PDB file of C-alpha atoms in Angstrom:
ATOM      1  CA  MET A   1     -26.639 -22.550  -7.234  1.00 55.00           C
ATOM      2  CA  ILE A   2     -24.857 -22.276  -3.899  1.00 57.00           C
ATOM      3  CA  ARG A   3     -27.385 -22.966  -1.157  1.00 64.00           C
ATOM      4  CA  THR A   4     -26.735 -20.329   1.511  1.00 61.00           C
ATOM      5  CA  PRO A   5     -23.805 -18.028   0.721  1.00 73.00           C
ATOM      6  CA  ILE A   6     -21.657 -17.050   3.675  1.00 91.00           C
ATOM      7  CA  LYS A   7     -21.661 -13.313   4.365  1.00 94.00           C
ATOM      8  CA  TRP A   8     -18.237 -11.984   3.436  1.00 97.00           C
ATOM      9  CA  PRO A   9     -16.587  -8.938   5.072  1.00 96.00           C
ATOM     10  CA  ASN A  10     -17.299  -5.356   3.967  1.00 92.00           C
ATOM     11  CA  GLY A  11     -20.134  -6.392   1.709  1.00 93.00           C
ATOM     12  CA  ALA A  12     -17.876  -8.367  -0.625  1.00 97.00           C
ATOM     13  CA  ARG A  13     -19.734 -10.458  -3.163  1.00 96.00           C
ATOM     14  CA  CYS A  14     -17.140 -13.245  -3.332  1.00 96.00           C
ATOM     15  CA  ALA A  15     -14.217 -14.529  -1.257  1.00 98.00           C
ATOM     16  CA  CYS A  16     -11.117 -15.454  -3.238  1.00 98.00           C
ATOM     17  CA  ALA A  17      -7.640 -16.823  -2.682  1.00 98.00           C
ATOM     18  CA  ILE A  18      -4.698 -17.857  -4.819  1.00 98.00           C
ATOM     19  CA  SER A  19      -2.775 -20.584  -3.048  1.00 98.00           C
ATOM     20  CA  PHE A  20       0.588 -21.831  -4.268  1.00 98.00           C
ATOM     21  CA  ASP A  21       1.936 -25.291  -3.445  1.00 98.00           C
ATOM     22  CA  ILE A  22       5.719 -24.826  -3.463  1.00 98.00           C
ATOM     23  CA  ASP A  23       6.673 -28.413  -4.191  1.00 97.00           C
ATOM     24  CA  ALA A  24       9.966 -27.375  -5.826  1.00 96.00           C
ATOM     25  CA  ASP A  25      12.082 -30.453  -6.559  1.00 95.00           C
ATOM     26  CA  SER A  26      10.651 -32.533  -3.712  1.00 93.00           C
ATOM     27  CA  LEU A  27       8.563 -34.393  -6.302  1.00 89.00           C
ATOM     28  CA  ILE A  28      11.460 -36.069  -8.073  1.00 89.00           C
ATOM     29  CA  HIS A  29      13.109 -37.118  -4.822  1.00 89.00           C
ATOM     30  CA  ILE A  30       9.986 -38.765  -3.432  1.00 88.00           C
ATOM     31  CA  SER A  31       8.993 -40.372  -6.737  1.00 84.00           C
ATOM     32  CA  ARG A  32      12.482 -41.583  -7.728  1.00 88.00           C
ATOM     33  CA  PRO A  33      14.310 -42.068  -4.406  1.00 88.00           C
ATOM     34  CA  LYS A  34      17.195 -44.086  -5.892  1.00 92.00           C
ATOM     35  CA  ASP A  35      18.296 -41.742  -8.656  1.00 90.00           C
ATOM     36  CA  GLY A  36      16.161 -38.587  -8.376  1.00 84.00           C
ATOM     37  CA  HIS A  37      19.163 -36.680  -7.040  1.00 94.00           C
ATOM     38  CA  ASP A  38      20.872 -37.089 -10.433  1.00 90.00           C
ATOM     39  CA  ARG A  39      17.914 -36.247 -12.708  1.00 89.00           C
ATOM     40  CA  LEU A  40      18.836 -32.683 -13.495  1.00 91.00           C
ATOM     41  CA  TYR A  41      15.943 -31.702 -15.765  1.00 88.00           C
ATOM     42  CA  PRO A  42      13.162 -32.308 -13.178  1.00 86.00           C
ATOM     43  CA  ILE A  43      15.322 -30.873 -10.404  1.00 91.00           C
ATOM     44  CA  SER A  44      15.844 -27.699 -12.410  1.00 95.00           C
ATOM     45  CA  MET A  45      12.151 -27.505 -13.290  1.00 92.00           C
ATOM     46  CA  GLY A  46      11.237 -27.701  -9.616  1.00 94.00           C
ATOM     47  CA  LYS A  47      13.896 -25.209  -8.526  1.00 97.00           C
ATOM     48  CA  TYR A  48      12.402 -22.649 -10.893  1.00 97.00           C
ATOM     49  CA  GLY A  49       9.562 -22.263  -8.393  1.00 98.00           C
ATOM     50  CA  PRO A  50      11.339 -20.893  -5.323  1.00 98.00           C
ATOM     51  CA  THR A  51      14.200 -19.223  -7.189  1.00 98.00           C
ATOM     52  CA  VAL A  52      12.481 -17.501 -10.143  1.00 98.00           C
ATOM     53  CA  ALA A  53       8.694 -17.714  -9.841  1.00 98.00           C
ATOM     54  CA  ILE A  54       8.287 -16.813  -6.158  1.00 98.00           C
ATOM     55  CA  PRO A  55       9.997 -13.401  -6.508  1.00 98.00           C
ATOM     56  CA  ARG A  56       7.827 -12.696  -9.574  1.00 98.00           C
ATOM     57  CA  ILE A  57       4.633 -13.690  -7.727  1.00 98.00           C
ATOM     58  CA  LEU A  58       5.531 -11.624  -4.682  1.00 98.00           C
ATOM     59  CA  GLU A  59       6.211  -8.588  -6.851  1.00 98.00           C
ATOM     60  CA  THR A  60       2.681  -8.827  -8.270  1.00 98.00           C
ATOM     61  CA  TYR A  61       1.192  -9.195  -4.813  1.00 98.00           C
ATOM     62  CA  ARG A  62       3.049  -6.077  -3.642  1.00 98.00           C
ATOM     63  CA  LYS A  63       1.783  -4.215  -6.698  1.00 98.00           C
ATOM     64  CA  PHE A  64      -1.842  -4.979  -5.814  1.00 98.00           C
ATOM     65  CA  GLY A  65      -1.477  -4.991  -2.028  1.00 98.00           C
ATOM     66  CA  LEU A  66      -2.466  -8.652  -1.707  1.00 98.00           C
ATOM     67  CA  LYS A  67      -1.702 -11.095   1.095  1.00 98.00           C
ATOM     68  CA  GLN A  68      -2.126 -14.734   0.075  1.00 98.00           C
ATOM     69  CA  SER A  69      -1.273 -18.324   1.067  1.00 98.00           C
ATOM     70  CA  PHE A  70       1.533 -20.693   0.170  1.00 98.00           C
ATOM     71  CA  PHE A  71       1.995 -24.337   1.174  1.00 98.00           C
ATOM     72  CA  ALA A  72       5.453 -25.847   1.425  1.00 98.00           C
ATOM     73  CA  PRO A  73       6.735 -29.313   2.338  1.00 98.00           C
ATOM     74  CA  GLY A  74       9.101 -29.248   5.310  1.00 98.00           C
ATOM     75  CA  TRP A  75      12.003 -30.388   3.143  1.00 98.00           C
ATOM     76  CA  VAL A  76      11.403 -27.447   0.794  1.00 98.00           C
ATOM     77  CA  VAL A  77      11.418 -25.103   3.778  1.00 98.00           C
ATOM     78  CA  GLU A  78      14.834 -26.504   4.696  1.00 98.00           C
ATOM     79  CA  GLN A  79      16.217 -26.323   1.142  1.00 98.00           C
ATOM     80  CA  TYR A  80      14.892 -22.862   0.249  1.00 98.00           C
ATOM     81  CA  PRO A  81      14.798 -20.795   3.454  1.00 98.00           C
ATOM     82  CA  ASP A  82      15.431 -17.525   1.610  1.00 98.00           C
ATOM     83  CA  ALA A  83      12.279 -17.951  -0.464  1.00 98.00           C
ATOM     84  CA  MET A  84      10.299 -18.779   2.684  1.00 98.00           C
ATOM     85  CA  GLU A  85      11.639 -15.693   4.449  1.00 98.00           C
ATOM     86  CA  MET A  86      10.652 -13.527   1.468  1.00 98.00           C
ATOM     87  CA  ILE A  87       7.114 -14.854   1.659  1.00 98.00           C
ATOM     88  CA  LEU A  88       6.780 -14.299   5.389  1.00 98.00           C
ATOM     89  CA  LYS A  89       8.452 -10.875   5.238  1.00 98.00           C
ATOM     90  CA  ASP A  90       5.729  -9.714   2.854  1.00 98.00           C
ATOM     91  CA  GLY A  91       3.025 -10.864   5.282  1.00 98.00           C
ATOM     92  CA  HIS A  92       1.854 -14.004   3.480  1.00 98.00           C
ATOM     93  CA  GLU A  93       0.938 -17.336   5.009  1.00 98.00           C
ATOM     94  CA  ILE A  94       2.945 -20.566   4.686  1.00 98.00           C
ATOM     95  CA  GLY A  95       0.949 -23.721   5.405  1.00 98.00           C
ATOM     96  CA  HIS A  96       1.879 -27.353   6.043  1.00 98.00           C
ATOM     97  CA  HIS A  97       2.227 -29.575   2.954  1.00 98.00           C
ATOM     98  CA  GLY A  98       3.853 -32.737   4.274  1.00 97.00           C
ATOM     99  CA  TYR A  99       7.589 -33.225   4.608  1.00 97.00           C
ATOM    100  CA  LEU A 100       8.766 -34.503   1.186  1.00 95.00           C
ATOM    101  CA  HIS A 101       5.402 -34.375  -0.574  1.00 94.00           C
ATOM    102  CA  GLU A 102       4.773 -37.926   0.601  1.00 92.00           C
ATOM    103  CA  ASP A 103       1.303 -39.409   0.154  1.00 90.00           C
ATOM    104  CA  PRO A 104      -0.125 -39.680   3.689  1.00 89.00           C
ATOM    105  CA  THR A 105      -2.286 -42.665   2.762  1.00 89.00           C
ATOM    106  CA  ASP A 106       0.801 -44.709   1.882  1.00 91.00           C
ATOM    107  CA  HIS A 107       1.702 -44.875   5.582  1.00 92.00           C
ATOM    108  CA  GLY A 108       0.249 -46.232   8.788  1.00 93.00           C
ATOM    109  CA  PRO A 109      -0.660 -43.950  11.706  1.00 94.00           C
ATOM    110  CA  ALA A 110       2.783 -43.996  13.338  1.00 96.00           C
ATOM    111  CA  GLU A 111       4.565 -43.183  10.071  1.00 95.00           C
ATOM    112  CA  GLN A 112       2.045 -40.459   9.272  1.00 95.00           C
ATOM    113  CA  ARG A 113       2.675 -38.836  12.636  1.00 97.00           C
ATOM    114  CA  ALA A 114       6.444 -38.983  12.101  1.00 97.00           C
ATOM    115  CA  TRP A 115       6.257 -37.316   8.681  1.00 97.00           C
ATOM    116  CA  PHE A 116       3.701 -34.756   9.863  1.00 97.00           C
ATOM    117  CA  GLU A 117       5.645 -33.724  12.954  1.00 98.00           C
ATOM    118  CA  ARG A 118       8.952 -33.677  11.083  1.00 98.00           C
ATOM    119  CA  ALA A 119       7.442 -31.092   8.751  1.00 98.00           C
ATOM    120  CA  MET A 120       6.121 -29.101  11.712  1.00 98.00           C
ATOM    121  CA  ASP A 121       9.637 -29.059  13.147  1.00 98.00           C
ATOM    122  CA  SER A 122      11.080 -27.805   9.849  1.00 98.00           C
ATOM    123  CA  HIS A 123       8.692 -24.867   9.756  1.00 98.00           C
ATOM    124  CA  LYS A 124       9.377 -23.889  13.361  1.00 98.00           C
ATOM    125  CA  ARG A 125      13.128 -24.493  13.378  1.00 98.00           C
ATOM    126  CA  VAL A 126      14.070 -22.964  10.031  1.00 98.00           C
ATOM    127  CA  ILE A 127      11.727 -19.989   9.666  1.00 97.00           C
ATOM    128  CA  GLY A 128       9.905 -19.733  12.994  1.00 98.00           C
ATOM    129  CA  ASN A 129       6.585 -20.488  11.315  1.00 96.00           C
ATOM    130  CA  ASN A 130       3.750 -22.253  13.106  1.00 96.00           C
ATOM    131  CA  PRO A 131       1.373 -23.381  10.331  1.00 98.00           C
ATOM    132  CA  ARG A 132      -2.327 -22.844  10.884  1.00 98.00           C
ATOM    133  CA  GLY A 133      -3.443 -24.518   7.680  1.00 98.00           C
ATOM    134  CA  TYR A 134      -2.765 -27.765   5.874  1.00 98.00           C
ATOM    135  CA  ARG A 135      -2.976 -29.075   2.345  1.00 98.00           C
ATOM    136  CA  ALA A 136      -2.297 -32.756   1.801  1.00 97.00           C
ATOM    137  CA  PRO A 137       0.113 -33.819  -0.922  1.00 95.00           C
ATOM    138  CA  VAL A 138      -2.041 -35.050  -3.839  1.00 91.00           C
ATOM    139  CA  TYR A 139      -5.081 -34.135  -1.680  1.00 96.00           C
ATOM    140  CA  ASN A 140      -4.881 -37.530   0.037  1.00 95.00           C
ATOM    141  CA  VAL A 141      -6.401 -37.171   3.481  1.00 96.00           C
ATOM    142  CA  ASN A 142      -7.595 -39.948   5.761  1.00 95.00           C
ATOM    143  CA  GLN A 143      -8.963 -39.880   9.276  1.00 96.00           C
ATOM    144  CA  THR A 144      -5.487 -40.041  10.816  1.00 96.00           C
ATOM    145  CA  VAL A 145      -4.587 -36.793   9.070  1.00 97.00           C
ATOM    146  CA  ILE A 146      -7.719 -35.079  10.369  1.00 97.00           C
ATOM    147  CA  ASP A 147      -6.956 -36.293  13.883  1.00 97.00           C
ATOM    148  CA  LEU A 148      -3.388 -34.940  13.658  1.00 98.00           C
ATOM    149  CA  LEU A 149      -4.632 -31.551  12.494  1.00 98.00           C
ATOM    150  CA  ILE A 150      -7.064 -31.292  15.382  1.00 98.00           C
ATOM    151  CA  GLU A 151      -4.469 -32.514  17.888  1.00 98.00           C
ATOM    152  CA  HIS A 152      -2.023 -29.846  16.701  1.00 98.00           C
ATOM    153  CA  GLU A 153      -4.726 -27.158  16.816  1.00 98.00           C
ATOM    154  CA  PHE A 154      -4.823 -26.340  13.125  1.00 98.00           C
ATOM    155  CA  LEU A 155      -7.507 -23.886  12.078  1.00 98.00           C
ATOM    156  CA  TYR A 156      -8.236 -25.342   8.667  1.00 98.00           C
ATOM    157  CA  ASP A 157      -7.616 -27.963   6.030  1.00 98.00           C
ATOM    158  CA  SER A 158      -7.687 -27.268   2.291  1.00 98.00           C
ATOM    159  CA  SER A 159      -7.610 -30.680   0.629  1.00 98.00           C
ATOM    160  CA  LEU A 160     -11.182 -31.953   0.344  1.00 98.00           C
ATOM    161  CA  MET A 161     -14.009 -31.478  -2.125  1.00 98.00           C
ATOM    162  CA  ALA A 162     -17.409 -31.834  -0.431  1.00 97.00           C
ATOM    163  CA  ASP A 163     -18.793 -28.387  -1.251  1.00 96.00           C
ATOM    164  CA  ASP A 164     -18.464 -25.246  -3.378  1.00 96.00           C
ATOM    165  CA  ILE A 165     -17.985 -23.066  -0.299  1.00 97.00           C
ATOM    166  CA  PRO A 166     -16.219 -23.450   3.061  1.00 98.00           C
ATOM    167  CA  TYR A 167     -17.721 -25.775   5.622  1.00 97.00           C
ATOM    168  CA  GLN A 168     -16.836 -27.208   9.021  1.00 97.00           C
ATOM    169  CA  MET A 169     -15.767 -30.753   9.856  1.00 98.00           C
ATOM    170  CA  LYS A 170     -16.386 -32.150  13.313  1.00 97.00           C
ATOM    171  CA  THR A 171     -15.062 -35.270  15.048  1.00 97.00           C
ATOM    172  CA  ASP A 172     -15.206 -36.468  18.624  1.00 96.00           C
ATOM    173  CA  GLN A 173     -11.845 -34.736  19.122  1.00 95.00           C
ATOM    174  CA  GLY A 174     -12.687 -31.295  17.752  1.00 97.00           C
ATOM    175  CA  SER A 175     -13.364 -29.394  14.560  1.00 97.00           C
ATOM    176  CA  LEU A 176     -11.712 -27.851  11.508  1.00 98.00           C
ATOM    177  CA  VAL A 177     -12.755 -25.434   8.832  1.00 98.00           C
ATOM    178  CA  GLU A 178     -12.523 -26.970   5.358  1.00 98.00           C
ATOM    179  CA  LEU A 179     -11.628 -24.608   2.512  1.00 98.00           C
ATOM    180  CA  PRO A 180     -12.532 -26.915  -0.367  1.00 98.00           C
ATOM    181  CA  VAL A 181     -10.483 -27.514  -3.484  1.00 98.00           C
ATOM    182  CA  HIS A 182     -11.314 -29.168  -6.784  1.00 97.00           C
ATOM    183  CA  TRP A 183      -9.448 -30.117  -9.935  1.00 96.00           C
ATOM    184  CA  GLY A 184     -11.178 -27.415 -11.988  1.00 96.00           C
ATOM    185  CA  THR A 185      -9.129 -24.751 -10.209  1.00 98.00           C
ATOM    186  CA  ASP A 186      -5.866 -26.718  -9.996  1.00 97.00           C
ATOM    187  CA  ASP A 187      -3.170 -26.048 -12.609  1.00 96.00           C
ATOM    188  CA  TRP A 188      -1.802 -29.605 -12.530  1.00 92.00           C
ATOM    189  CA  PRO A 189      -4.250 -31.062 -15.101  1.00 90.00           C
ATOM    190  CA  THR A 190      -3.705 -28.045 -17.334  1.00 90.00           C
ATOM    191  CA  PHE A 191       0.051 -27.545 -17.291  1.00 92.00           C
ATOM    192  CA  ALA A 192       1.864 -30.507 -15.699  1.00 88.00           C
ATOM    193  CA  HIS A 193       4.121 -32.355 -18.122  1.00 83.00           C
ATOM    194  CA  TYR A 194       6.258 -34.563 -15.932  1.00 80.00           C
ATOM    195  CA  ALA A 195       7.060 -38.034 -17.216  1.00 78.00           C
ATOM    196  CA  GLU A 196       9.061 -39.044 -14.136  1.00 76.00           C
ATOM    197  CA  ILE A 197       5.941 -39.020 -11.974  1.00 71.00           C
ATOM    198  CA  ASP A 198       3.611 -40.280 -14.716  1.00 72.00           C
ATOM    199  CA  TYR A 199       1.907 -36.995 -15.558  1.00 71.00           C
ATOM    200  CA  MET A 200       2.003 -36.101 -19.241  1.00 74.00           C
ATOM    201  CA  MET A 201      -0.643 -33.448 -19.745  1.00 73.00           C
ATOM    202  CA  PRO A 202      -0.887 -31.785 -23.167  1.00 78.00           C
ATOM    203  CA  ILE A 203       0.624 -28.350 -22.751  1.00 82.00           C
ATOM    204  CA  VAL A 204      -1.692 -25.569 -23.953  1.00 85.00           C
ATOM    205  CA  GLY A 205      -1.230 -21.848 -24.409  1.00 91.00           C
ATOM    206  CA  PRO A 206      -1.522 -19.643 -21.302  1.00 95.00           C
ATOM    207  CA  SER A 207      -4.786 -17.954 -22.291  1.00 95.00           C
ATOM    208  CA  HIS A 208      -6.418 -21.280 -23.157  1.00 95.00           C
ATOM    209  CA  GLY A 209      -5.043 -23.078 -20.105  1.00 95.00           C
ATOM    210  CA  LEU A 210      -6.186 -20.391 -17.677  1.00 98.00           C
ATOM    211  CA  GLN A 211      -9.602 -19.733 -19.210  1.00 97.00           C
ATOM    212  CA  GLY A 212     -11.243 -22.425 -17.095  1.00 97.00           C
ATOM    213  CA  PHE A 213     -10.081 -20.722 -13.912  1.00 98.00           C
ATOM    214  CA  TRP A 214     -11.709 -17.443 -14.931  1.00 98.00           C
ATOM    215  CA  GLU A 215     -14.949 -19.250 -15.786  1.00 98.00           C
ATOM    216  CA  GLU A 216     -14.929 -20.920 -12.377  1.00 98.00           C
ATOM    217  CA  PHE A 217     -14.428 -17.498 -10.793  1.00 98.00           C
ATOM    218  CA  GLU A 218     -17.357 -15.947 -12.649  1.00 98.00           C
ATOM    219  CA  ALA A 219     -19.657 -18.722 -11.458  1.00 97.00           C
ATOM    220  CA  GLN A 220     -18.612 -18.171  -7.838  1.00 97.00           C
ATOM    221  CA  TYR A 221     -18.841 -14.406  -8.210  1.00 97.00           C
ATOM    222  CA  THR A 222     -22.393 -14.656  -9.555  1.00 96.00           C
ATOM    223  CA  ALA A 223     -23.396 -16.994  -6.733  1.00 95.00           C
ATOM    224  CA  GLY A 224     -21.668 -15.007  -3.985  1.00 95.00           C
ATOM    225  CA  GLY A 225     -19.380 -17.906  -3.173  1.00 96.00           C
ATOM    226  CA  PHE A 226     -15.737 -18.869  -2.792  1.00 98.00           C
ATOM    227  CA  TRP A 227     -13.066 -19.151  -5.495  1.00 98.00           C
ATOM    228  CA  LEU A 228      -9.772 -20.846  -4.654  1.00 98.00           C
ATOM    229  CA  ALA A 229      -6.936 -21.379  -7.118  1.00 98.00           C
ATOM    230  CA  ILE A 230      -4.455 -24.174  -6.383  1.00 98.00           C
ATOM    231  CA  TRP A 231      -1.331 -23.400  -8.368  1.00 98.00           C
ATOM    232  CA  HIS A 232       2.337 -24.367  -8.442  1.00 98.00           C
ATOM    233  CA  PRO A 233       5.072 -21.764  -8.924  1.00 98.00           C
ATOM    234  CA  PHE A 234       6.957 -23.840 -11.498  1.00 96.00           C
ATOM    235  CA  LEU A 235       3.755 -24.158 -13.561  1.00 96.00           C
ATOM    236  CA  THR A 236       1.588 -21.030 -13.350  1.00 98.00           C
ATOM    237  CA  GLY A 237       4.519 -18.917 -12.157  1.00 98.00           C
ATOM    238  CA  ARG A 238       6.080 -19.154 -15.632  1.00 97.00           C
ATOM    239  CA  LEU A 239       6.377 -15.791 -17.345  1.00 98.00           C
ATOM    240  CA  ALA A 240       3.647 -15.904 -20.011  1.00 98.00           C
ATOM    241  CA  ARG A 241       1.159 -17.587 -17.696  1.00 97.00           C
ATOM    242  CA  TRP A 242       1.813 -15.179 -14.872  1.00 98.00           C
ATOM    243  CA  GLN A 243       1.358 -12.210 -17.178  1.00 98.00           C
ATOM    244  CA  GLN A 244      -2.123 -13.561 -17.910  1.00 97.00           C
ATOM    245  CA  VAL A 245      -2.804 -13.882 -14.178  1.00 98.00           C
ATOM    246  CA  GLU A 246      -1.629 -10.346 -13.462  1.00 98.00           C
ATOM    247  CA  THR A 247      -3.883  -8.894 -16.151  1.00 98.00           C
ATOM    248  CA  TRP A 248      -6.856 -10.879 -14.835  1.00 98.00           C
ATOM    249  CA  LEU A 249      -6.139  -9.872 -11.247  1.00 98.00           C
ATOM    250  CA  GLU A 250      -6.099  -6.197 -12.099  1.00 98.00           C
ATOM    251  CA  GLY A 251      -9.505  -6.443 -13.762  1.00 98.00           C
ATOM    252  CA  VAL A 252     -11.077  -8.421 -10.920  1.00 98.00           C
ATOM    253  CA  LEU A 253      -9.724  -6.141  -8.214  1.00 98.00           C
ATOM    254  CA  ASN A 254     -11.092  -3.115 -10.062  1.00 98.00           C
ATOM    255  CA  ARG A 255     -14.607  -4.482  -9.497  1.00 97.00           C
ATOM    256  CA  GLY A 256     -14.221  -3.433  -5.867  1.00 97.00           C
ATOM    257  CA  ASP A 257     -16.463  -6.112  -4.375  1.00 97.00           C
ATOM    258  CA  VAL A 258     -14.147  -9.131  -4.282  1.00 98.00           C
ATOM    259  CA  TRP A 259     -12.393 -10.116  -1.061  1.00 98.00           C
ATOM    260  CA  PHE A 260      -8.921 -11.579  -1.590  1.00 98.00           C
ATOM    261  CA  ALA A 261      -7.378 -12.863   1.635  1.00 98.00           C
ATOM    262  CA  PRO A 262      -4.975 -15.516   2.886  1.00 98.00           C
ATOM    263  CA  LEU A 263      -6.713 -18.748   3.716  1.00 98.00           C
ATOM    264  CA  HIS A 264      -6.236 -18.447   7.467  1.00 98.00           C
ATOM    265  CA  GLU A 265      -8.204 -15.175   7.417  1.00 98.00           C
ATOM    266  CA  ILE A 266     -10.988 -16.726   5.364  1.00 98.00           C
ATOM    267  CA  ALA A 267     -11.113 -19.728   7.720  1.00 98.00           C
ATOM    268  CA  ALA A 268     -11.226 -17.468  10.791  1.00 98.00           C
ATOM    269  CA  HIS A 269     -14.094 -15.523   9.239  1.00 98.00           C
ATOM    270  CA  VAL A 270     -15.982 -18.745   8.483  1.00 98.00           C
ATOM    271  CA  ARG A 271     -15.546 -19.934  12.054  1.00 97.00           C
ATOM    272  CA  ALA A 272     -16.731 -16.592  13.398  1.00 97.00           C
ATOM    273  CA  GLU A 273     -19.821 -16.679  11.187  1.00 96.00           C
ATOM    274  CA  ALA A 274     -20.596 -20.196  12.399  1.00 96.00           C
ATOM    275  CA  ALA A 275     -20.262 -19.073  16.003  1.00 96.00           C
ATOM    276  CA  LYS A 276     -22.783 -16.281  15.416  1.00 94.00           C
ATOM    277  CA  ASP A 277     -25.259 -18.494  13.556  1.00 93.00           C
ATOM    278  CA  SER A 278     -24.979 -22.278  13.607  1.00 87.00           C
ATOM    279  CA  THR A 279     -26.909 -22.500  10.337  1.00 91.00           C
ATOM    280  CA  ALA A 280     -24.579 -20.153   8.447  1.00 92.00           C
ATOM    281  CA  VAL A 281     -21.906 -22.781   7.758  1.00 96.00           C
ATOM    282  CA  ARG A 282     -22.594 -26.388   6.847  1.00 96.00           C
ATOM    283  CA  LEU A 283     -21.268 -29.030   9.249  1.00 96.00           C
ATOM    284  CA  GLU A 284     -19.950 -32.458   8.246  1.00 96.00           C
ATOM    285  CA  GLU A 285     -19.365 -35.101  10.888  1.00 97.00           C
ATOM    286  CA  LEU A 286     -16.355 -37.404  10.543  1.00 97.00           C
ATOM    287  CA  PRO A 287     -15.341 -40.127  10.106  1.00 96.00           C
ATOM    288  CA  TYR A 288     -17.431 -40.808   7.030  1.00 96.00           C
ATOM    289  CA  TYR A 289     -16.977 -44.576   7.479  1.00 95.00           C
ATOM    290  CA  THR A 290     -15.272 -46.745  10.061  1.00 92.00           C
ATOM    291  CA  ARG A 291     -14.798 -49.912   7.982  1.00 92.00           C
ATOM    292  CA  PRO A 292     -14.764 -51.045   4.353  1.00 93.00           C
ATOM    293  CA  VAL A 293     -18.281 -50.963   2.975  1.00 93.00           C
ATOM    294  CA  LEU A 294     -17.976 -54.335   1.199  1.00 89.00           C
ATOM    295  CA  PHE A 295     -17.323 -56.314   4.384  1.00 75.00           C
TER     296      PHE A 295
END
């Protein structure tokens, strides 16, 4: 069971969020830099996200009056500004997700800063967005990333897996709220079939593929915890899958005691609860280690 559930607003039993990582076709360009520009199948698969799935997702959110979170690489912001404007116009959040979905841990500190700040510039210059939250490409965070987030006054990260519920991370430089993820609520293992980046998951039917997400929700709902879906528009935004999501959403919202909110609102609530009671939110001190443990 969850140790000490955070008190959610308005007596809600569970806090929930659906977050979409809008990778679009950035994946093929970063994974196949020499010829990715001429691989039309994966480009088209990625483009489905901002051009077809995002309007469908936003229509559902308008139907239910939901505001939620999206994460977009800076390059995707530049390539698909109309989709980004649609998201922001409807009052949703767009967070930082690297520049070209590059793995931060593949680079040294100077390179990481360059990629990170290039993405920040894309958000500000193209759509006037100043991200408050961050999700690392492939969840790969190291201490340099945490330091950059604190330096740039981010409110939260959503890449790590140390708890079932939100917690705080503290360094000598400052603190962040962590809104934890895990692979059980990520659609990549369920639906990704992408040979060019070495992911060949067995594709399953929508009801079977999404069943695990609903089971994860019920466990969090029973425990009074936090349920976070990490989805991709070109995967779960496909028609049959999204119809399943819409049906599930309607049933969950009819319960009347579930709080759906964008991640920045959940993080702000967590920080406020911690300020009122230092024992209400677990604190992790970073860095975990300062040198390899075998030496």
